[in-house]
mmCIF file of C-alpha atoms in Angstrom:
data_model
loop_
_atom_site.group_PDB
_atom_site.id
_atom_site.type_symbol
_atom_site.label_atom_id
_atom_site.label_comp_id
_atom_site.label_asym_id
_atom_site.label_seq_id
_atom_site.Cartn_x
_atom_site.Cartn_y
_atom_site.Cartn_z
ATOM 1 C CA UNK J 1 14.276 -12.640 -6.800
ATOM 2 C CA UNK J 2 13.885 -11.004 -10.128
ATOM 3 C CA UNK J 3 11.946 -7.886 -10.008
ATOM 4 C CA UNK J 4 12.611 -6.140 -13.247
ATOM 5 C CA UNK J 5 13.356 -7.529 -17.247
ATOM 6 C CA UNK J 6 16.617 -7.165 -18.349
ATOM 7 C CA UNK J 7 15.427 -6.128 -22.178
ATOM 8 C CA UNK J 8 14.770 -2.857 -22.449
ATOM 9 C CA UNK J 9 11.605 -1.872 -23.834
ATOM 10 C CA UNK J 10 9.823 -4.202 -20.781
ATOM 11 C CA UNK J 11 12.086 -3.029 -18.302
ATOM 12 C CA UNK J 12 11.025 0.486 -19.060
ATOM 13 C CA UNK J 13 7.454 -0.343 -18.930
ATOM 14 C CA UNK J 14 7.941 -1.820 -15.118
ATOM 15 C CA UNK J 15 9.756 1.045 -14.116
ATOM 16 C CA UNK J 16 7.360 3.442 -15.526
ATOM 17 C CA UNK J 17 4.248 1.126 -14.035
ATOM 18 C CA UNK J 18 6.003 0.890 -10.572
ATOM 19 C CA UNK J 19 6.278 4.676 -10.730
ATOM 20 C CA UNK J 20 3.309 5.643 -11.366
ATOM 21 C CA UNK J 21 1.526 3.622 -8.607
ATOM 22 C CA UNK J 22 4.332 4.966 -5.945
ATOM 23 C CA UNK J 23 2.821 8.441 -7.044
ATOM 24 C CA UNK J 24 -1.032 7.134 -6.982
ATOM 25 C CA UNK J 25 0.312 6.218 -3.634
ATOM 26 C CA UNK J 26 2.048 9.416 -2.436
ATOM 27 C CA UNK J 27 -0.572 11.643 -3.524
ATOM 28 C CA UNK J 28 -3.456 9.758 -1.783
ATOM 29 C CA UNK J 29 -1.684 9.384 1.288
ATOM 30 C CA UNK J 30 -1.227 13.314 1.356
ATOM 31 C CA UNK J 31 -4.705 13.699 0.587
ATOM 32 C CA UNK J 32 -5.661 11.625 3.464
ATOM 33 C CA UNK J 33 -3.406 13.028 5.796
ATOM 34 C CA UNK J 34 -4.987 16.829 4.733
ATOM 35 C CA UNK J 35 -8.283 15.780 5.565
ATOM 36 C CA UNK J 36 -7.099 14.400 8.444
ATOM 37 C CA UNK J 37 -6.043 18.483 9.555
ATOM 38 C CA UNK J 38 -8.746 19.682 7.821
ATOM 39 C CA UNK J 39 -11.038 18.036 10.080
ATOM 40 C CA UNK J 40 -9.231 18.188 13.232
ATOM 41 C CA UNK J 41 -8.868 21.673 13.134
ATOM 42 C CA UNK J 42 -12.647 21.778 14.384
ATOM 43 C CA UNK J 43 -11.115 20.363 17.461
ATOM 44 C CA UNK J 44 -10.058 23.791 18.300
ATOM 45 C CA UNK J 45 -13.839 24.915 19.089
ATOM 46 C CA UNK J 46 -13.663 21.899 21.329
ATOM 47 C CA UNK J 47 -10.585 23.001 23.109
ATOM 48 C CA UNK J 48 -12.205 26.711 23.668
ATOM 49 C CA UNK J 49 -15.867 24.979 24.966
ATOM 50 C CA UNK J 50 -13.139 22.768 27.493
ATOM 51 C CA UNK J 51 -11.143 25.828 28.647
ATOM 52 C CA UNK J 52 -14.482 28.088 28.818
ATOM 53 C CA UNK J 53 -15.914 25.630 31.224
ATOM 54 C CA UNK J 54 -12.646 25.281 33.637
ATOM 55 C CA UNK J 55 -12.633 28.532 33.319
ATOM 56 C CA UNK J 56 -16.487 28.615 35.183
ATOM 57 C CA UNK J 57 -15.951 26.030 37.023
ATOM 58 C CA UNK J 58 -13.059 27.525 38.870
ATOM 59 C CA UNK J 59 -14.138 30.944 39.251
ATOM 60 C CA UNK J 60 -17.719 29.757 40.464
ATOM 61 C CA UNK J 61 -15.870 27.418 42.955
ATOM 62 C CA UNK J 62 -13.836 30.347 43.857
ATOM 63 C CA UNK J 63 -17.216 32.515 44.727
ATOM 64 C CA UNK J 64 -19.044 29.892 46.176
ATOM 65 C CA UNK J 65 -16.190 29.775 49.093
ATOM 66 C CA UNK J 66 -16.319 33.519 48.774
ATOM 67 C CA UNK J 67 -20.515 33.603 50.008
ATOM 68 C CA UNK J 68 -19.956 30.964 52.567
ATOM 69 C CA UNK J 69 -18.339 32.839 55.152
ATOM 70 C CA UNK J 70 -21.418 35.329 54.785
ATOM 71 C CA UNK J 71 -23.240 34.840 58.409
ATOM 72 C CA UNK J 72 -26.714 33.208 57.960
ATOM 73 C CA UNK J 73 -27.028 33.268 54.412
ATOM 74 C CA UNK J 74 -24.628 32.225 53.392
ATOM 75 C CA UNK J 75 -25.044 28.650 52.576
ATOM 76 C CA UNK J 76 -28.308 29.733 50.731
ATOM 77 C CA UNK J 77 -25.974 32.072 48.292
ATOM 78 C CA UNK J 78 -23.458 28.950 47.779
ATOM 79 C CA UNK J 79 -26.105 27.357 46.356
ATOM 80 C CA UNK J 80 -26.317 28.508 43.166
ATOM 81 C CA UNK J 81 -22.700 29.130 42.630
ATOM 82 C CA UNK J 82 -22.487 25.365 43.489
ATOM 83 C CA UNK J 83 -24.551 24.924 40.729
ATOM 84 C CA UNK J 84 -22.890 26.876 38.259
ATOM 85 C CA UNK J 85 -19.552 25.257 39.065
ATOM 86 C CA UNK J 86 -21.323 21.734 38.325
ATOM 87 C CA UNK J 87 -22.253 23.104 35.285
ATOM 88 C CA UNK J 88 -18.810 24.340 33.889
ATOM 89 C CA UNK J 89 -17.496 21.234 34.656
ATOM 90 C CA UNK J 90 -19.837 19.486 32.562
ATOM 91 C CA UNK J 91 -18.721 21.933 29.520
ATOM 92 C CA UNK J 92 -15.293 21.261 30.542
ATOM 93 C CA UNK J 93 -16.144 17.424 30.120
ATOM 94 C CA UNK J 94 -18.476 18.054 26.925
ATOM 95 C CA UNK J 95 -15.242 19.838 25.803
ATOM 96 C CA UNK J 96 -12.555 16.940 26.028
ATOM 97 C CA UNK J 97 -15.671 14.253 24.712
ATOM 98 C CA UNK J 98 -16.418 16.716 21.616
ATOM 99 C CA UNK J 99 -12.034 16.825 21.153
ATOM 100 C CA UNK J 100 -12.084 13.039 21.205
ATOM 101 C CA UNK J 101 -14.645 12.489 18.650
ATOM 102 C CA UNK J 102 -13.687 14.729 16.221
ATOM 103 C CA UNK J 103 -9.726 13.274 16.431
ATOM 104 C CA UNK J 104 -11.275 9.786 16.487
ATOM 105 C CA UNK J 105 -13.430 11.056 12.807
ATOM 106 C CA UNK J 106 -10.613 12.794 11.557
ATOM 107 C CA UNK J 107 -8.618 9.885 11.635
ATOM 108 C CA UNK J 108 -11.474 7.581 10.210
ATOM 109 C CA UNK J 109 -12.101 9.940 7.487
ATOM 110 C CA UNK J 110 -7.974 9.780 6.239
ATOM 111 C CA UNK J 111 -7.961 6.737 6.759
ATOM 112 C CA UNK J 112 -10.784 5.944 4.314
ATOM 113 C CA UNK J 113 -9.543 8.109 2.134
ATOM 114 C CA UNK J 114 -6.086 6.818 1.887
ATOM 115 C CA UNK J 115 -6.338 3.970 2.926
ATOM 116 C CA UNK J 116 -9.114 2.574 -0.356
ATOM 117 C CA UNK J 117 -7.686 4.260 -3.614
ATOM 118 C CA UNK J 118 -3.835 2.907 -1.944
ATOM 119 C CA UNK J 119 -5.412 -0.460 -1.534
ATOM 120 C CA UNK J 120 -6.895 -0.705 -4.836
ATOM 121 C CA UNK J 121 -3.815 0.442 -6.705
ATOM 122 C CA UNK J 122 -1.669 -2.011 -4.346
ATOM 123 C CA UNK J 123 -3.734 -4.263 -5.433
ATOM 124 C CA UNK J 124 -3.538 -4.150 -8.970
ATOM 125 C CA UNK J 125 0.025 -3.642 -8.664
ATOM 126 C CA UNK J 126 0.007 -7.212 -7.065
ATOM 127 C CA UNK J 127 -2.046 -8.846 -9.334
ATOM 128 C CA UNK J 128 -0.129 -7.400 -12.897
ATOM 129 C CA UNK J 129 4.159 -7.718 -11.281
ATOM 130 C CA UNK J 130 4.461 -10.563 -8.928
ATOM 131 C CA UNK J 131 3.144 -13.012 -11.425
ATOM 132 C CA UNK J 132 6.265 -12.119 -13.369
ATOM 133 C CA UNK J 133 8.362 -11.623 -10.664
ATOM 134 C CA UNK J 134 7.717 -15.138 -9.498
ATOM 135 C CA UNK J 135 7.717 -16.470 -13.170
ATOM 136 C CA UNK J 136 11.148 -14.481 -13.923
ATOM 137 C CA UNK J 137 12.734 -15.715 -10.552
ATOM 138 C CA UNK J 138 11.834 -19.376 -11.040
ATOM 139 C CA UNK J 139 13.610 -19.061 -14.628
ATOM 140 C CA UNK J 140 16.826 -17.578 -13.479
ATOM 141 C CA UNK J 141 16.812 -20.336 -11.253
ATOM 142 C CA UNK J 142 16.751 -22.754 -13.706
ATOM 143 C CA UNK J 143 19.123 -21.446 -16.146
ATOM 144 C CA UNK J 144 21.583 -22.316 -13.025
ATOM 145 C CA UNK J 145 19.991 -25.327 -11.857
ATOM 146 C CA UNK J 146 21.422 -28.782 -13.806
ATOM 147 C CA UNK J 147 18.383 -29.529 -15.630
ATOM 148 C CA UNK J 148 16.977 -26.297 -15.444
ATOM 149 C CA UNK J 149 17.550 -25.798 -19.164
ATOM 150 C CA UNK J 150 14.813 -29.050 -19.979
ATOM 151 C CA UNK J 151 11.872 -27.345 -17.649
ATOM 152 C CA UNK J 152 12.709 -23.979 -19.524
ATOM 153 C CA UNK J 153 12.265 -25.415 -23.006
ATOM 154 C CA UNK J 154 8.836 -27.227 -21.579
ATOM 155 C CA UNK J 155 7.457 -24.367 -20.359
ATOM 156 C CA UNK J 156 8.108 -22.971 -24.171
ATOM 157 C CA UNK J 157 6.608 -25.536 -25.669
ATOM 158 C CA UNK J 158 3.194 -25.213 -23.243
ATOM 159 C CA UNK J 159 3.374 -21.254 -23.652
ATOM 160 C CA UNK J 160 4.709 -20.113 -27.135
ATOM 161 C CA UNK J 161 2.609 -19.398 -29.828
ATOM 162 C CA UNK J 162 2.883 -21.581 -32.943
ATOM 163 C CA UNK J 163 4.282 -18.660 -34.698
ATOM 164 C CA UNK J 164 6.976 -18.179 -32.165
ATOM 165 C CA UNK J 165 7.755 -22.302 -32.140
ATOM 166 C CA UNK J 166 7.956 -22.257 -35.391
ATOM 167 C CA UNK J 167 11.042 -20.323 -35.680
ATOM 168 C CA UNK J 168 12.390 -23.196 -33.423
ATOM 169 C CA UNK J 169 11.862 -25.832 -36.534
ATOM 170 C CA UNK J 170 9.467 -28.563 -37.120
ATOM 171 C CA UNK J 171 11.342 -30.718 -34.490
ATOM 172 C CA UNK J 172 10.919 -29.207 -31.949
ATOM 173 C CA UNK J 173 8.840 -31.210 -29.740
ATOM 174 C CA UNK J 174 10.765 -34.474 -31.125
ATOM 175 C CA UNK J 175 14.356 -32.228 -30.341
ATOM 176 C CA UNK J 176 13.212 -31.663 -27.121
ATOM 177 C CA UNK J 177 12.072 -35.403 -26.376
ATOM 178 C CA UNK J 178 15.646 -36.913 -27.708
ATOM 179 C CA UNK J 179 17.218 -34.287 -25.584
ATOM 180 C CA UNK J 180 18.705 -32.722 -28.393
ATOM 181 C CA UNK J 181 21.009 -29.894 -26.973
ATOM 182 C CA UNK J 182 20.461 -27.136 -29.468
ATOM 183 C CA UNK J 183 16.653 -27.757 -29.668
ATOM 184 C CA UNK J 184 16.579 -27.354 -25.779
ATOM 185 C CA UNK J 185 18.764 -24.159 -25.851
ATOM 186 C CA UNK J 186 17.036 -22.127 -28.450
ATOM 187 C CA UNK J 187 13.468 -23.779 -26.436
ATOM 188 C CA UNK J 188 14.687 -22.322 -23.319
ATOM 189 C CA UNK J 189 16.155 -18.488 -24.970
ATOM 190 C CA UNK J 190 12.481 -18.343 -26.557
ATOM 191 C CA UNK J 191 11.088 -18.860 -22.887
ATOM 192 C CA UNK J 192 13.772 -16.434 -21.475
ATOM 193 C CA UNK J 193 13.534 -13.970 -24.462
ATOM 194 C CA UNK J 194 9.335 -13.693 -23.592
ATOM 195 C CA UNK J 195 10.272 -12.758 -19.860
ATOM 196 C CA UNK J 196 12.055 -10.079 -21.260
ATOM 197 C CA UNK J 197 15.397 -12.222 -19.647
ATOM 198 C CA UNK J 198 18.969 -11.327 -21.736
ATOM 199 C CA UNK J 199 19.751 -13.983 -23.061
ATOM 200 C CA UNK J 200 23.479 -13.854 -22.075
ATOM 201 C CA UNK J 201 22.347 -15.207 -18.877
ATOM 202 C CA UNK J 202 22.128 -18.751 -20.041
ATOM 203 C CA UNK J 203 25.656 -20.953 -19.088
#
C-alpha cells in the first residue's frame, strides 16, 4: 500500500493534510470529552438528593421502631414515621434515576459533539487520500508486474493532458500500439511522475 508520494512538494502536502485532520480530530475529541464532565458534574446534586433520602429513610425507620414499643399508641405514632421513611426512599430512588439520566445526557451530548465535526473531517479525509492511495498502490504494482509498464502508459494516455503528451512526441499513441519500448517507458514515468511516484522506481 502506498500512502504517501515520494516527490517532495506532494509528499509535504499529505503530511501537512494528514496532520491537520489528526489535530481537527484531537481537539474535538477533547472538546467532547469536556462537555462530557461539564455536564456530569450536575450528577453531584443527584448524588446529595440520593444520600439525603437514605439518610431519611434510615433514621425515620430507626424512629418508627423507636415509637412502637410505646404501649397503646404506639402503632398510631409509627404511622407517620412509616410514612416519612417511604418517602426518603423515594428521594433516594429519584436520586440514582436523576444520576442515570444526566450520565446517560452527558454522554449523548460528547458524543454529538465529537463524534459529527470527527466524522465530517474523516470523511473528507477519505474522500481526498484513498483515491490516491489506491491509485498510487495499483501503480507500484505495476511497475513490478510483467506488463505492468503497458497499463501504466494507457492510463497516461486516458489521463494526461495534451500538453503533458506532447512532450512524449507525436507518436505516442502509434509508440505505444507497436509496443515501442521507449514510448511505453517515458508513457508510464509521465503516469508515475503525476502520482508524485520517483521515478527511480521503475526496473
Amino acid at each position: 500500500m502506498k500512502l504517501y508520494a515520494d516527490r517532495q512538494d506532494r509528499l509535504i502536502r499529505q503530511i501537512v493534510f494528514d496532520a491537520l485532520v489528526a489535530i481537527w480530530v484531537i481537539a474535538w475529541a477533547r472538546a467532547g470529552w469536556a462537555v462530557y464532565r461539564h455536564t456530569v458534574a450536575a450528577e453531584s446534586g443527584a448524588r446529595d438528593l440520593s444520600a439525603g433520602g437514605e439518610r431519611l429513610r434510615t433514621q425515620m425507620g430507626n424512629a418508627a421502631r423507636a415509637v412502637d414499643g410505646v404501649p397503646l399508641v404506639g402503632g398510631k405514632l409509627k404511622e407517620p414515621f412509616v410514612q416519612a421513611q417511604g418517602a426518603g426512599s423515594s428521594m433516594t430512588n429519584a436520586g440514582h434515576q436523576l444520576g442515570d439520566t444526566i450520565e446517560t445526557l452527558g454522554r449523548v451530548l460528547g458524543s454529538l459533539t465529537a463524534g459529527i465535526p470527527i466524522a465530517i473531517a474523516l470523511l473528507i479525509w477519505a474522500l481526498v487520500r484513498l483515491p490516491y492511495v489506491r491509485r498510487a498502490s495499483r501503480a507500484r504494482s505495476l511497475t513490478r508486474t510483467p506488463g505492468g509498464m503497458d497499463l501504466l502508459a494507457f492510463d497516461a494516455l486516458r489521463s494526461a493532458t495534451p500538453r503533458e503528451l506532447a512532450g512524449v512526441g507525436d507518436e505516442r499513441v502509434d509508440g505505444w500500439r507497436r509496443r515501442d519500448p521507449e514510448t511505453i517507458e517515458a508513457l508510464a514515468r509521465l503516469r508515475l511522475r503525476a502520482l508524485g511516484l520517483q521515478l527511480e522506481e521503475l526496473p
